[in-house]
Amino acid sequence: MKCFKWFFLLINAFILSCSMHFDEFDKSNYLSLSTLNFENQKGSTQIYEEEHLIKVSFPEVESTEDYDYIVIDSLEMSAFANLYLVETKIKTLPEDSIGWDSLALEVDLASQPLTISSKITLPASREFWIAAVAENGDRHLWKIQVKIDGEVVPVSSSSSSPKSSSSNKDGSSSSVSSSSSSAKSSSSSVGGSSSSNEGESSSSIESTEPRILSMKIDDVDATIDDELGQITVQSLPFFTDLTSVSITECNFSEGSSSPEINLENTYDLSRGYSVSVENEAGQTKNYRIKAGYQYPFSDFNSWADDYTLEGTNWDNGNNDFGEITEKYTSNETVGVKMESKKLGFIVTKFASGNLFTGVFNPKGVSALNMTGYDNGNELIDFGMPFTGRPEYIEVDFTYSGDGDSCDIYIVLENRTLTENQGMNQYRSSSDVNTLVASAWYRATTDEDLSDPDVVSITTNDLGFKTLRMKLQYGTPLEGSPIYDTVIFSDQLQNSKGIDNHLVQGTGEEDVTHIRMAMASSAKGDVYKGTVGATLIVDALRLIY
């Protein structure tokens, strides 16, 4: 009887605590969208948080009628939140966050939320809008752009509302024809022969609209995003002088030109160069042109026979004592596997799997003397010469930490030391390393969106998570894991250690070095973590 009485009291206490919880807190306002994939899509969905933009591609087919509609294959978002189609036609876009919030409240939404297997009929523009709606009614708008290989569709600043159905995938649905009459429009050219611009709808783009149709930068084809007004080249040869780059070819729409573009000049495209294109009617369109390059071997496909990455651009610590960082292969990919282990024979120490830009133990500290380093990072000369100013970084990875946390980060620096490649092993007390920009991911899983630099995490065709982070130029954002490190401390724990510390910059400094690092245990520098924690990285990309 006493046992029953205590059980009854516990049940009442539990009910009371739950009631207090619901009375105390309002409905949640979480509405993040982490995954949105469609059946038969090509590659991974690209989510651009700041631009309120989602891009998805599909392979070419014989008939565009095969894409009368698309079907949601996977959908992940905050608990209690839902995704709806926007039924209002959006004509103008806000310029600030307040405007976006206001617009989100004004638009009409479909009556039923989108779910896995929902069909979405594609408008001819291949653009439509969705809204993530939190439990408390807060909304976040997304514009979805669909690209189908081999198809050219009208360019439009607004899109008609599509229709959706949550019925069975094999059920019928209304469709919008994607076919449109094509027209050829001549173009004026700088640095190359005139080229026709085929496939664009004559009803949506007037021949006189001021546009840059194509461009080559140092003979490399540039990518043009007309809606965002951005022209970029992501993969110039490594260490190209981005402050002196040539525009080797530029084709304009008929009757258009730009006084800021001259093929005989060179341009500083490291920070972006703004140009204005004007047509004969006096209409103008602005573009921002930027160029950059990738860091060598960042696809992690090039390995030597001893299972170390070729070249001296990447290194890892502790591999002399056990394979904590090694080549990873699986069916369709080659990458790098980092696993936390216990290393040593007489004296054992925890070691995190790791990979970084820099050099491990350049001073040749003996294995015995390494035990006198309470912070393993003082054995590493972090950073390599680099001058690019990327805006984002993407990493394809998986992580299994069993309660541990991984680290993936990028730091751009300005160093006053110019001799010996500016390496920190030669640094004197008068040499200054300044933080220009950073982005940092520290998490117990490969799906955590909580770090402030994270823009999105999606899943690609190979099953890897694609982490996208925005670099913060100047002071890191509040809550960034960088503040939980000794990166700003000039106090060495071993007087013979390598000084890698930084001072805070404004973000306007020139970039001279890049520090990128990945570790299966975030606290591996102080020999703490979980044995077996494993970080696998397939590739890393810098986005300008």
Coordinates of C-alpha atoms in Angstrom, one line a residue, residues 60 196 290 392 417 424 454 462 497 513:
E60 CA 18.4 17.0 -68.7
S196 CA 23.8 34.9 -80.1
K290 CA 34.9 38.8 -57.8
Y392 CA 31.6 31.1 -47.6
L417 CA 56.3 38.8 -41.1
N424 CA 55.1 31.3 -37.0
V454 CA 26.5 28.1 -40.0
L462 CA 26.8 10.3 -51.4
G497 CA 56.3 26.3 -28.2
H513 CA 47.6 33.5 -44.7

